[in-house]
Tab-separated table of C-alpha atoms in Angstrom:
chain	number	residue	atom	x	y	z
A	6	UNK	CA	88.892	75.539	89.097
A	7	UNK	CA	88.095	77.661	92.120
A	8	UNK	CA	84.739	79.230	92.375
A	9	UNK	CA	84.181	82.396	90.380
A	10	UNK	CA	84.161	85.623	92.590
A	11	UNK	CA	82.098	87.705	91.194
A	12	UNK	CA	81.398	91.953	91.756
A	13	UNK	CA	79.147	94.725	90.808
A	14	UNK	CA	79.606	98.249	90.881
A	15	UNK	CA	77.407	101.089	91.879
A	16	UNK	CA	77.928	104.602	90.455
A	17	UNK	CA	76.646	107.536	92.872
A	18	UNK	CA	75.957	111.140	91.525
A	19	UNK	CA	73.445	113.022	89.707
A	20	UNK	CA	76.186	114.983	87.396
A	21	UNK	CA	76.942	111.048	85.854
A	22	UNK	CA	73.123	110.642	84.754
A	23	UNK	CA	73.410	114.191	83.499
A	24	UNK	CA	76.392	113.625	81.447
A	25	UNK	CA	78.468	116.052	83.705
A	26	UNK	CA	80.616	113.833	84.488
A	27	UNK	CA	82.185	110.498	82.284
A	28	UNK	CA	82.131	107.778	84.736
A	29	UNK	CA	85.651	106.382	84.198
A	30	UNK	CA	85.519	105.091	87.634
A	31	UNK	CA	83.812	102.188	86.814
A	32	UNK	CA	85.644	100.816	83.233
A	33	UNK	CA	88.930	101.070	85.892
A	34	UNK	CA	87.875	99.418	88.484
A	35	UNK	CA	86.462	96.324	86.195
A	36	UNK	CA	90.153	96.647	84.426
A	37	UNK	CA	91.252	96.430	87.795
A	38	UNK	CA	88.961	93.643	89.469
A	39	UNK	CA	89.763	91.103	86.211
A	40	UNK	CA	93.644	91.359	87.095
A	41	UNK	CA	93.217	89.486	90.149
A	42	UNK	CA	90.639	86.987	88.606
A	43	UNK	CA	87.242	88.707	90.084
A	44	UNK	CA	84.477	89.134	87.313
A	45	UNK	CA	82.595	92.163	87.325
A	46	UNK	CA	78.864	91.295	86.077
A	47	UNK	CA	77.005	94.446	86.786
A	48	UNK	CA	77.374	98.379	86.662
A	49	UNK	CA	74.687	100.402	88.122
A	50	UNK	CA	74.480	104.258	87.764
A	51	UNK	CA	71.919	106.120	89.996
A	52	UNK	CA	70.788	109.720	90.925
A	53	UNK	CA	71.970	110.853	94.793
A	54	UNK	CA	68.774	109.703	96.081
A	55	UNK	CA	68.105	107.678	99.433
A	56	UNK	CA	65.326	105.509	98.023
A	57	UNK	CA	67.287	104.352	94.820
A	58	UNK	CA	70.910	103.500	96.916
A	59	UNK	CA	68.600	101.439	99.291
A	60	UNK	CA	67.383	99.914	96.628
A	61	UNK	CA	70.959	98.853	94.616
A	62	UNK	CA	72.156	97.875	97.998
A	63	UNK	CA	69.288	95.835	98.762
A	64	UNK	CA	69.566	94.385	95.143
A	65	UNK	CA	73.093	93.233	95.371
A	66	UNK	CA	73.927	89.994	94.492
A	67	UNK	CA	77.675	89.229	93.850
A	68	UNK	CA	80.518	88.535	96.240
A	69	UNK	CA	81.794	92.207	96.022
A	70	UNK	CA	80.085	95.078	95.880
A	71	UNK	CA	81.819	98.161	94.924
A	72	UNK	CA	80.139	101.735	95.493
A	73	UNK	CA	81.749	105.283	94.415
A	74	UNK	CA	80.673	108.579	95.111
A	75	UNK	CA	78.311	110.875	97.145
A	76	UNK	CA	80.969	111.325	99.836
A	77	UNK	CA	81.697	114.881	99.781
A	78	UNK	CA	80.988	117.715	102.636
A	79	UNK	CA	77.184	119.121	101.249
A	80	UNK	CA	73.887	118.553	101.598
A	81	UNK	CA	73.324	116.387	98.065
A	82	UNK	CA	76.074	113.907	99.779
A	83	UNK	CA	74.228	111.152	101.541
A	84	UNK	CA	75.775	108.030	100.634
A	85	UNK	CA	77.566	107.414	104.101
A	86	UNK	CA	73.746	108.442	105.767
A	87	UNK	CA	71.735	105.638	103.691
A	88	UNK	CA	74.840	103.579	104.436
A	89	UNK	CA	73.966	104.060	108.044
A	90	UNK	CA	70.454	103.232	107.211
A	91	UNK	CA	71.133	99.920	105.040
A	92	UNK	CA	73.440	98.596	108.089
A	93	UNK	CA	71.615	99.463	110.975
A	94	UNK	CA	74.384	101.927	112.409
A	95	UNK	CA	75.371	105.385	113.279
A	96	UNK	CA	77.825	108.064	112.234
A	97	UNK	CA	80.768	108.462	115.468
A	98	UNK	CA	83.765	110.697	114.735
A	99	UNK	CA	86.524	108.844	114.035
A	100	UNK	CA	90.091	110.314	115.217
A	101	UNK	CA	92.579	109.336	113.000
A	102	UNK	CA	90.222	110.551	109.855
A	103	UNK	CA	89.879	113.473	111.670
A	104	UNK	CA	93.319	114.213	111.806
A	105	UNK	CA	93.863	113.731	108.181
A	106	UNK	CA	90.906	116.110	107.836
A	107	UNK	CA	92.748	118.309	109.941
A	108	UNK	CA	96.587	117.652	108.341
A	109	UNK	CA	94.817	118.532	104.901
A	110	UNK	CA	93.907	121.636	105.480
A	111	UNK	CA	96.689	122.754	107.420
A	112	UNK	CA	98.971	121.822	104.169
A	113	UNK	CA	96.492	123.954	102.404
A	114	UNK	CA	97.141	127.151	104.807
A	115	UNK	CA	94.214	126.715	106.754
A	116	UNK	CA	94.195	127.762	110.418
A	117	UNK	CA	93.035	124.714	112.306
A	118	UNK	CA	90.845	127.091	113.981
A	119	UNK	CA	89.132	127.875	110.370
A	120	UNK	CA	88.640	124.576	109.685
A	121	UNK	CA	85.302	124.470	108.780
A	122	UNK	CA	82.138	122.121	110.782
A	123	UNK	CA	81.578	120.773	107.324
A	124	UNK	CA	85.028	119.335	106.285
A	125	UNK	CA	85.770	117.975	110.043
A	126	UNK	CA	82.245	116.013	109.540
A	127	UNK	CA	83.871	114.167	106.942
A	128	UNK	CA	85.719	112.475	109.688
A	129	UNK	CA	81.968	111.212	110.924
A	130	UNK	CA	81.910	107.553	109.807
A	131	UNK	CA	79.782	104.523	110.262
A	132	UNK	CA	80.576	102.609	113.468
A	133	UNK	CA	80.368	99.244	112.069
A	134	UNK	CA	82.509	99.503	109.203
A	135	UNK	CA	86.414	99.060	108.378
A	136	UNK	CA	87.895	102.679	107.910
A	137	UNK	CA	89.707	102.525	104.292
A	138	UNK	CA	92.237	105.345	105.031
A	139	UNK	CA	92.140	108.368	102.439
A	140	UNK	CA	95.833	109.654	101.832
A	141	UNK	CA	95.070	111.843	99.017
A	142	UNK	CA	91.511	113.231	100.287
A	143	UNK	CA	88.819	114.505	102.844
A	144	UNK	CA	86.398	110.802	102.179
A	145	UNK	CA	87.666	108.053	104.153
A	146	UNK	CA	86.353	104.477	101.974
A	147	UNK	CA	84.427	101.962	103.979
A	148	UNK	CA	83.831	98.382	104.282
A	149	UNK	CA	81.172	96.198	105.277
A	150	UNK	CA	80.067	92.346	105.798
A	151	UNK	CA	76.930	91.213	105.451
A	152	UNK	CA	76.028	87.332	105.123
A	153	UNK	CA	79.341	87.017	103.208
A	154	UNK	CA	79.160	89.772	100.762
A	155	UNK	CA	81.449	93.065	101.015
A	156	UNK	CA	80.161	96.420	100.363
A	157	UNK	CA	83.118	98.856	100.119
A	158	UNK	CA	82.259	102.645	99.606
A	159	UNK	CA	84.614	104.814	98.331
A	160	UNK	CA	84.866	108.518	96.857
A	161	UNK	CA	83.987	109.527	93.306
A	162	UNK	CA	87.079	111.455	92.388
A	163	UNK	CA	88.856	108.902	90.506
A	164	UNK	CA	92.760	109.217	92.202
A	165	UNK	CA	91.397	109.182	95.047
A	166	UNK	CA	89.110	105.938	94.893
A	167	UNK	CA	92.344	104.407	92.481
A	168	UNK	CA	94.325	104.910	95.803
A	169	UNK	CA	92.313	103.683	97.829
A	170	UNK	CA	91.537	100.588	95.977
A	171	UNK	CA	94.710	99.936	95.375
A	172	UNK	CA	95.779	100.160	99.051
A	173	UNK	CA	93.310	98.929	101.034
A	174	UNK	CA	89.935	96.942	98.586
A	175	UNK	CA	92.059	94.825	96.044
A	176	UNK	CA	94.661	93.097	98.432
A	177	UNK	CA	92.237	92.608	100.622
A	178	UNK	CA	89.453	90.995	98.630
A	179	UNK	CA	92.205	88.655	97.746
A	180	UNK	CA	92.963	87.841	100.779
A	181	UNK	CA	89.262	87.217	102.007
A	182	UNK	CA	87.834	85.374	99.005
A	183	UNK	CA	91.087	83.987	97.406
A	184	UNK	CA	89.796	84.144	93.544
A	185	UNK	CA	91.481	81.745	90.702
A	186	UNK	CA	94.987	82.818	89.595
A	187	UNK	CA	94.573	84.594	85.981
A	188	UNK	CA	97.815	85.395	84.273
A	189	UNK	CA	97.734	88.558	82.364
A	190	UNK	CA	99.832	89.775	79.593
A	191	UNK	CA	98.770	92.986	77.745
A	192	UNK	CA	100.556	93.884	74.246
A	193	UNK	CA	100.442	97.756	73.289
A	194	UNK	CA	100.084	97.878	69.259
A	195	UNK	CA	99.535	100.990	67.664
A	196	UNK	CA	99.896	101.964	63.847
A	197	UNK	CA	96.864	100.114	62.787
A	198	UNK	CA	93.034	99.876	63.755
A	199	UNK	CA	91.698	96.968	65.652
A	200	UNK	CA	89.733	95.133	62.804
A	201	UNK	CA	92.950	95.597	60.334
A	202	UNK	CA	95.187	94.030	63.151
A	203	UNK	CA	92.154	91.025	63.797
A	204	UNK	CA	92.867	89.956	60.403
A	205	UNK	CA	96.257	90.914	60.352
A	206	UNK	CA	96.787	88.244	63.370
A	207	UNK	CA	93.597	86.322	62.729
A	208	UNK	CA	95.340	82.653	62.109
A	209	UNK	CA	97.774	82.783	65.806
A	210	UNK	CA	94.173	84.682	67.601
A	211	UNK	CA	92.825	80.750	65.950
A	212	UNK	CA	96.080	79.216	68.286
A	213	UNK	CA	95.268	80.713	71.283
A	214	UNK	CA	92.463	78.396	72.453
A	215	UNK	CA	94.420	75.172	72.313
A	216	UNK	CA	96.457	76.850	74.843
A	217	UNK	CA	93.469	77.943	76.979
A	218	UNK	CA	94.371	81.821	76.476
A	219	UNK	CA	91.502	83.997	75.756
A	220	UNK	CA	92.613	87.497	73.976
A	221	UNK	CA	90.736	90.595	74.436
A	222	UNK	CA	90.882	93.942	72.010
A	223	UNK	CA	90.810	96.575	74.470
A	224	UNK	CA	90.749	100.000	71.220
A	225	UNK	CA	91.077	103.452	72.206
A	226	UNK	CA	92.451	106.433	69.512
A	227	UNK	CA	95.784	105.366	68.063
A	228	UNK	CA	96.082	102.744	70.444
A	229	UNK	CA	95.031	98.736	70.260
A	230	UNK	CA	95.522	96.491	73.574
A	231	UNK	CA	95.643	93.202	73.286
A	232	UNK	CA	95.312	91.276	76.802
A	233	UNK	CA	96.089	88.198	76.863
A	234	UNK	CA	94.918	85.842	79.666
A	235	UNK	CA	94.335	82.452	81.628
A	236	UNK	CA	93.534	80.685	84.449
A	237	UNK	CA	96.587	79.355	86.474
A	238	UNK	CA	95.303	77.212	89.153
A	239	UNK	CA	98.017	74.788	90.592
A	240	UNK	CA	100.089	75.132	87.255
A	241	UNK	CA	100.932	79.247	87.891
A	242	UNK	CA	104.261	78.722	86.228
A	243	UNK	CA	103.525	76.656	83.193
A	244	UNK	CA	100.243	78.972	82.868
A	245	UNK	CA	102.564	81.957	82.609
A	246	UNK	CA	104.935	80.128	79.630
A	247	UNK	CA	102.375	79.351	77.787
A	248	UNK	CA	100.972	83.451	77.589
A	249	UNK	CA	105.081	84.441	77.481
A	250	UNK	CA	105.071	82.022	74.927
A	251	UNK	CA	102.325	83.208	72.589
A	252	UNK	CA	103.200	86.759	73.131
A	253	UNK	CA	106.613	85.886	71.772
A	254	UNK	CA	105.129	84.652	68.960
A	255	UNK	CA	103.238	88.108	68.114
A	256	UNK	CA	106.308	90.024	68.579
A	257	UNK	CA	107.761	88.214	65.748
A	258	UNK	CA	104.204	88.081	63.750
A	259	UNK	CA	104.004	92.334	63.917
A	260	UNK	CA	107.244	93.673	65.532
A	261	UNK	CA	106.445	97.188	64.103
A	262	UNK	CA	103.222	97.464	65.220
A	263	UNK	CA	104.072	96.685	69.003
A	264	UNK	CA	104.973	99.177	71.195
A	265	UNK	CA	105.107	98.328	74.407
A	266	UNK	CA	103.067	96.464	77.626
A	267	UNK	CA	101.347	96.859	80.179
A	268	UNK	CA	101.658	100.399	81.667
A	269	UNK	CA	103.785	101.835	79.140
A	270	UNK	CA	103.039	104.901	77.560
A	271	UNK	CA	103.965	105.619	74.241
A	272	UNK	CA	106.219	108.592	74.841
A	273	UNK	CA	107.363	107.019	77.507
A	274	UNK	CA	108.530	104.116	75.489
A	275	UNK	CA	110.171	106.931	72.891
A	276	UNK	CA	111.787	108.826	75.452
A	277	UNK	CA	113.895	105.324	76.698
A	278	UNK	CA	114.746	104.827	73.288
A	279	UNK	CA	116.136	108.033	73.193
A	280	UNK	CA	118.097	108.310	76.936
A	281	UNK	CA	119.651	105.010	76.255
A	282	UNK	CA	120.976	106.288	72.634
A	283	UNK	CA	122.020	109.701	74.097
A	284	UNK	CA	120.116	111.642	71.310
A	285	UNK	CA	117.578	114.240	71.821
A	286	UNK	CA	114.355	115.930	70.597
A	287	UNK	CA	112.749	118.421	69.669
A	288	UNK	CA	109.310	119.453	68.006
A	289	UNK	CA	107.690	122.027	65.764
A	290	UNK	CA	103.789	121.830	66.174
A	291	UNK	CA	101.110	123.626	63.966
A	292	UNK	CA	98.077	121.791	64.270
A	293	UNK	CA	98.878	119.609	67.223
A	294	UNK	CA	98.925	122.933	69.468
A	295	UNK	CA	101.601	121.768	71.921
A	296	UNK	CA	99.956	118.704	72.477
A	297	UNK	CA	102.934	116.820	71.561
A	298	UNK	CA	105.586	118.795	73.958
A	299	UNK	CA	102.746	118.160	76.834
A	300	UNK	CA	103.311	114.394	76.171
A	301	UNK	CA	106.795	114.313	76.280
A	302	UNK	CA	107.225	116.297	79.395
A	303	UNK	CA	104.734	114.600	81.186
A	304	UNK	CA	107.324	111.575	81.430
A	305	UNK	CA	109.592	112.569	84.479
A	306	UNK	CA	113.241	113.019	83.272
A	307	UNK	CA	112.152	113.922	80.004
A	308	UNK	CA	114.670	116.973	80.274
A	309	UNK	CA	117.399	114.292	79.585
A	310	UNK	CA	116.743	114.203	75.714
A	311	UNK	CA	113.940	116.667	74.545
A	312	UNK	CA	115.039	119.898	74.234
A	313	UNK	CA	111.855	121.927	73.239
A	314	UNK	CA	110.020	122.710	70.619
A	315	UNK	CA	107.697	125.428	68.429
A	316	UNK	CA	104.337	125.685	68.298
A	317	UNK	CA	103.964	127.856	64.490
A	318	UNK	CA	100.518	127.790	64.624
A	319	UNK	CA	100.538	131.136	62.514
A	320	UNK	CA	102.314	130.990	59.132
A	321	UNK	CA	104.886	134.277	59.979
A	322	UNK	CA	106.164	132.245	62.932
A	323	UNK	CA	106.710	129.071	60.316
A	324	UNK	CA	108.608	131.509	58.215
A	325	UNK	CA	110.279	133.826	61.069
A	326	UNK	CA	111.362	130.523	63.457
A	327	UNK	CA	111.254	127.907	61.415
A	328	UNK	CA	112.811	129.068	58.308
A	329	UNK	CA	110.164	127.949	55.974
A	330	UNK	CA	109.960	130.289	52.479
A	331	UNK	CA	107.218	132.398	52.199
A	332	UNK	CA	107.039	130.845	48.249
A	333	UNK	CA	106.444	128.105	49.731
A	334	UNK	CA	103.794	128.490	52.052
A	335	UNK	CA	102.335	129.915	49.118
A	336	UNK	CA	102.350	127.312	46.228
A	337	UNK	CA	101.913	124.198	48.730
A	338	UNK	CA	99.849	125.530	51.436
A	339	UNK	CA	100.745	125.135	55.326
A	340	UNK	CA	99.357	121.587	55.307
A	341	UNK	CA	102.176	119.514	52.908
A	342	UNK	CA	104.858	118.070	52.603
A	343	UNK	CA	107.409	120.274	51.788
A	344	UNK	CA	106.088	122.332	54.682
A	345	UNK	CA	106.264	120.106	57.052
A	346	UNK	CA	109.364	118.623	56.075
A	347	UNK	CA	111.035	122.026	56.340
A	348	UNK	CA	109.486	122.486	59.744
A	349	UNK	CA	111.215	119.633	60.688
A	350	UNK	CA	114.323	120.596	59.141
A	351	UNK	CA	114.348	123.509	60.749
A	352	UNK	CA	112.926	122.967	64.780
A	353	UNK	CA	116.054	120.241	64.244
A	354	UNK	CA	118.871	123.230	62.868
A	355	UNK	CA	117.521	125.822	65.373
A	356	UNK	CA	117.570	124.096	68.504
A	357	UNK	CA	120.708	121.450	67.410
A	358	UNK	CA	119.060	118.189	68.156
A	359	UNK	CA	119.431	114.656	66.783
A	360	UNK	CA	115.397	113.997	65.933
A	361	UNK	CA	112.692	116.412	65.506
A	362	UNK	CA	109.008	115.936	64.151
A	363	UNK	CA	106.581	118.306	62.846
A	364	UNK	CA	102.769	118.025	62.287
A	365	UNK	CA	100.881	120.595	60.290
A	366	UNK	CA	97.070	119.700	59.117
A	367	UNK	CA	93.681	120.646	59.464
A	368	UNK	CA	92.214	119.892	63.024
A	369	UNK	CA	88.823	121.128	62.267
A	370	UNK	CA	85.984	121.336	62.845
A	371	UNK	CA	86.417	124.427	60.019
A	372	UNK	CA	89.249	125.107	57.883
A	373	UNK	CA	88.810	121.860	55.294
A	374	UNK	CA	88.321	122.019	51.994
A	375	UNK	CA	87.557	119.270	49.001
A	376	UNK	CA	91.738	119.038	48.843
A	377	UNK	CA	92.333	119.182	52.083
A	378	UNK	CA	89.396	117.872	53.913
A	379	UNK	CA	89.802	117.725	58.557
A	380	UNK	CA	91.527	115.211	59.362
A	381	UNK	CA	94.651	115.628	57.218
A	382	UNK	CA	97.402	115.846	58.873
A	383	UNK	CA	101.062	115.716	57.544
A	384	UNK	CA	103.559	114.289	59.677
A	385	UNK	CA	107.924	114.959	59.267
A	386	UNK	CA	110.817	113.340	61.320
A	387	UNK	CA	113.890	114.944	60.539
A	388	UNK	CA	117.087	112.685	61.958
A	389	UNK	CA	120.664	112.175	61.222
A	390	UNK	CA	119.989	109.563	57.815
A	391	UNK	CA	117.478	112.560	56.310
A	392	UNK	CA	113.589	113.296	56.124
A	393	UNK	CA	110.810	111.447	55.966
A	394	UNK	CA	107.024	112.176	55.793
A	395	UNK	CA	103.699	110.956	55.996
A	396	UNK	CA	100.191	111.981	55.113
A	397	UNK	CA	97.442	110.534	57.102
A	398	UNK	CA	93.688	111.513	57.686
A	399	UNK	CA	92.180	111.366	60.837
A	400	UNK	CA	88.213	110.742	61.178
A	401	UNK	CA	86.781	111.949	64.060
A	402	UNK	CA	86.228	115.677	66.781
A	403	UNK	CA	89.154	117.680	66.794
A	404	UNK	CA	90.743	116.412	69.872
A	405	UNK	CA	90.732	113.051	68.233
A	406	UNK	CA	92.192	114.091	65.168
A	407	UNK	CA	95.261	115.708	67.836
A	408	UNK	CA	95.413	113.011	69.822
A	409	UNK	CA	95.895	110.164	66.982
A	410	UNK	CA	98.209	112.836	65.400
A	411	UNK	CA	100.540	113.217	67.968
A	412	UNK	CA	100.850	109.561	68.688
A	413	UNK	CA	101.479	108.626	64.917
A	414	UNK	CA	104.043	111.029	64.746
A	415	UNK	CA	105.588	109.636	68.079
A	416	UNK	CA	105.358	106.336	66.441
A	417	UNK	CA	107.541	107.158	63.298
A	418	UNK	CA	109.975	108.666	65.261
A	419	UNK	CA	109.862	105.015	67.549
A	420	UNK	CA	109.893	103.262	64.305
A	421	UNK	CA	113.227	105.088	62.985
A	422	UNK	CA	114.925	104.631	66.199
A	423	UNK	CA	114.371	101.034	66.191
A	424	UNK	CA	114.432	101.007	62.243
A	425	UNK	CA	111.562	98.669	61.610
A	426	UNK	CA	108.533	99.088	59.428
């Protein structure tokens, strides 16, 4: 087996200590490292101070070391000036940042004569490092080479570093340290919680290590990946038969509960199902506040088969757009099932589509009661063979209790198109 590459990653910025700012940077860029078989063994988080970078930089011990943030045009940025320090070099203007700078701001409107000291100082970079262009920012990246390692500094906003790392850090680790082939293979389950689908799988999870796959439960709300991986070495194609192979084996073991892979987003995977039938959607949202129609139309194309929807938060627009009796709001309540079947019903009548689905529950954090308590949540789809609900109660904030809403109601509608489960 080749020799393990290994990384650490350095977090930069006061607001991340403070709890500001969620460093997502750094779960992403592990995610990302692990694809092309480099281990990330350390993730350090520390204040914009001089003496404390020197310090992580002068601590660094793996093969890659990976540092975000404290790149921006004021006075608390001084990342790229202990950079300086650390490598024994100066800032020099460098032209072609400079004229991204410069394009930037023009895009924005800006006068190049108004272009401001500050922002073209941006373009002021250390002389002995590699410029890592920026194409979707003012902070170039940088790397460095010392006694074999690589320091690469990058910018804290996260689609900017993503870009960068994409483009100009991960192809080019590869190329300079050539880590051990890992296949990956990542399943997308949702409709169950990860210690329900352990045991649920528990006796092929047993097969895997004959094969020499390890599986990893990578939980978030509503969602369960399962990643699936091994070392390929000089047998790349029989490594990647034996994952195919196993994963195969899963789809048969829980075909209901698997959505998708890799990328795929759940409404993305709903929205296919519907293009390629021809059908279309539409929505009627109480407690889910839109959430759902944001989803949906944040696949491009969606406009091919969802058609819009209603957001009855308030009862009279239930009754008024939605058709739902007022006798029945009444004796059931907004949150049940004949409500929300009749929302259903009626999003699908009013704007003529083949599917519809409907959510109306209790959010929170207020509004639950001994009957009711937050976290219920009834779900309808409404489709050409009839109705069909589901009650389900959501732990958790109430932007958890929307966001595992809206993706169970996405996956009964998956589950009716595909009729499984």
């Amino acid at each position: 087996m080749a020799q393990e590459i290994t990384a650490e990653i350095i977090s930069i910025g006061d607001e991340l200590l403070i709890g500001q700012t969620i460093n997502t940077n750094a779960g992403w860029m592990g995610e990302q490292l692990a694809l092309i078989g480099v281990r990330a063994k350390r993730v350090l988080t520390i204040s914009d101070d001089r003496t404390e970078i020197l310090n992580a930089l002068a601590a660094a011990t793996c093969d890659v070391v990976l540092i975000t943030g404290g790149l921006g045009p004021t006075k608390d940025d001084i990342t790229k000036y202990t950079l300086c320090e650390f490598f024994g070099t100066r800032l020099v203007r460098n032209k072609e940042a400079e004229a991204r700078v410069r394009e930037i701001f023009m895009k924005l409107g800006r006068h190049p004569k108004d272009i401001l000291d500050v922002n073209l100082a941006q373009a002021d970079l250390p002389e002995s490092c590699s410029v890592l262009p920026n194409e979707r920012g003012t902070a170039s990246g940088m790397w460095f080479e010392r006694d074999g390692r690589v320091f690469v500094s990058m910018p804290g906003v996260p689609y900017e570093m993503r870009a960068i790392m994409r483009s100009g850090v991960l192809p080019r680790v590869q190329e300079l340290f050539r880590p051990p082939t890992i296949v990956h293979r990542t399943i997308l389950t949702t409709g169950l919680g990860e210690s329900m689908l352990a045991k649920r799988i528990a006796d092929w999870e047993d097969s895997l290590s004959a094969e020499g796959i390890k599986l990893a439960y990578l939980p978030s709300p509503g969602i369960v990946k399962l990643r699936l991986s091994t070392y390929a070495e000089a047998d790349g194609p029989a490594a990647t038969e034996r994952v195919d192979r196993k994963a195969r084996e899963l789809s048969v073991l829980i075909p209901e509960l698997i959505y998708g892979e890799g990328e795929d987003r759940l409404q993305q995977v709903v929205g296919r199902l519907l293009k390629e039938r021809g059908q279309t959607l539409s929505l009627a949202e109480s407690c889910t506040g839109g959430y759902v129609s944001h989803l949906i139309t944040s696949i491009p194309g969606s406009s091919a088969y969802f058609t819009g929807g209603v957001v009855s938060y308030h009862n009279a627009v239930k009754m008024e757009e939605l058709g739902i009796p007022s006798d029945m709001l009444e004796l059931n309540g907004a949150v049940s099932q004949p409500v929300v079947e009749q929302m259903a019903s009626g999003v699908r009548s009013a704007l003529r589509t083949d599917w519809s689905v409907a959510y109306s529950g209790v959010a929170g954090p207020d509004g639950g009661t001994p009957e009711k308590p937050v976290g219920t949540v009834w779900i309808a789809v409404a489709g050409p063979d009839g109705v069909r609900s589901k009650l389900v109660n959501f732990p958790g904030t109430r932007d958890l209790v929307i966001e595992r809403s809206a993706l169970a109601g996405l996956n009964m509608l998956r589950k009716r198109l595909l009729k499984v489960g």
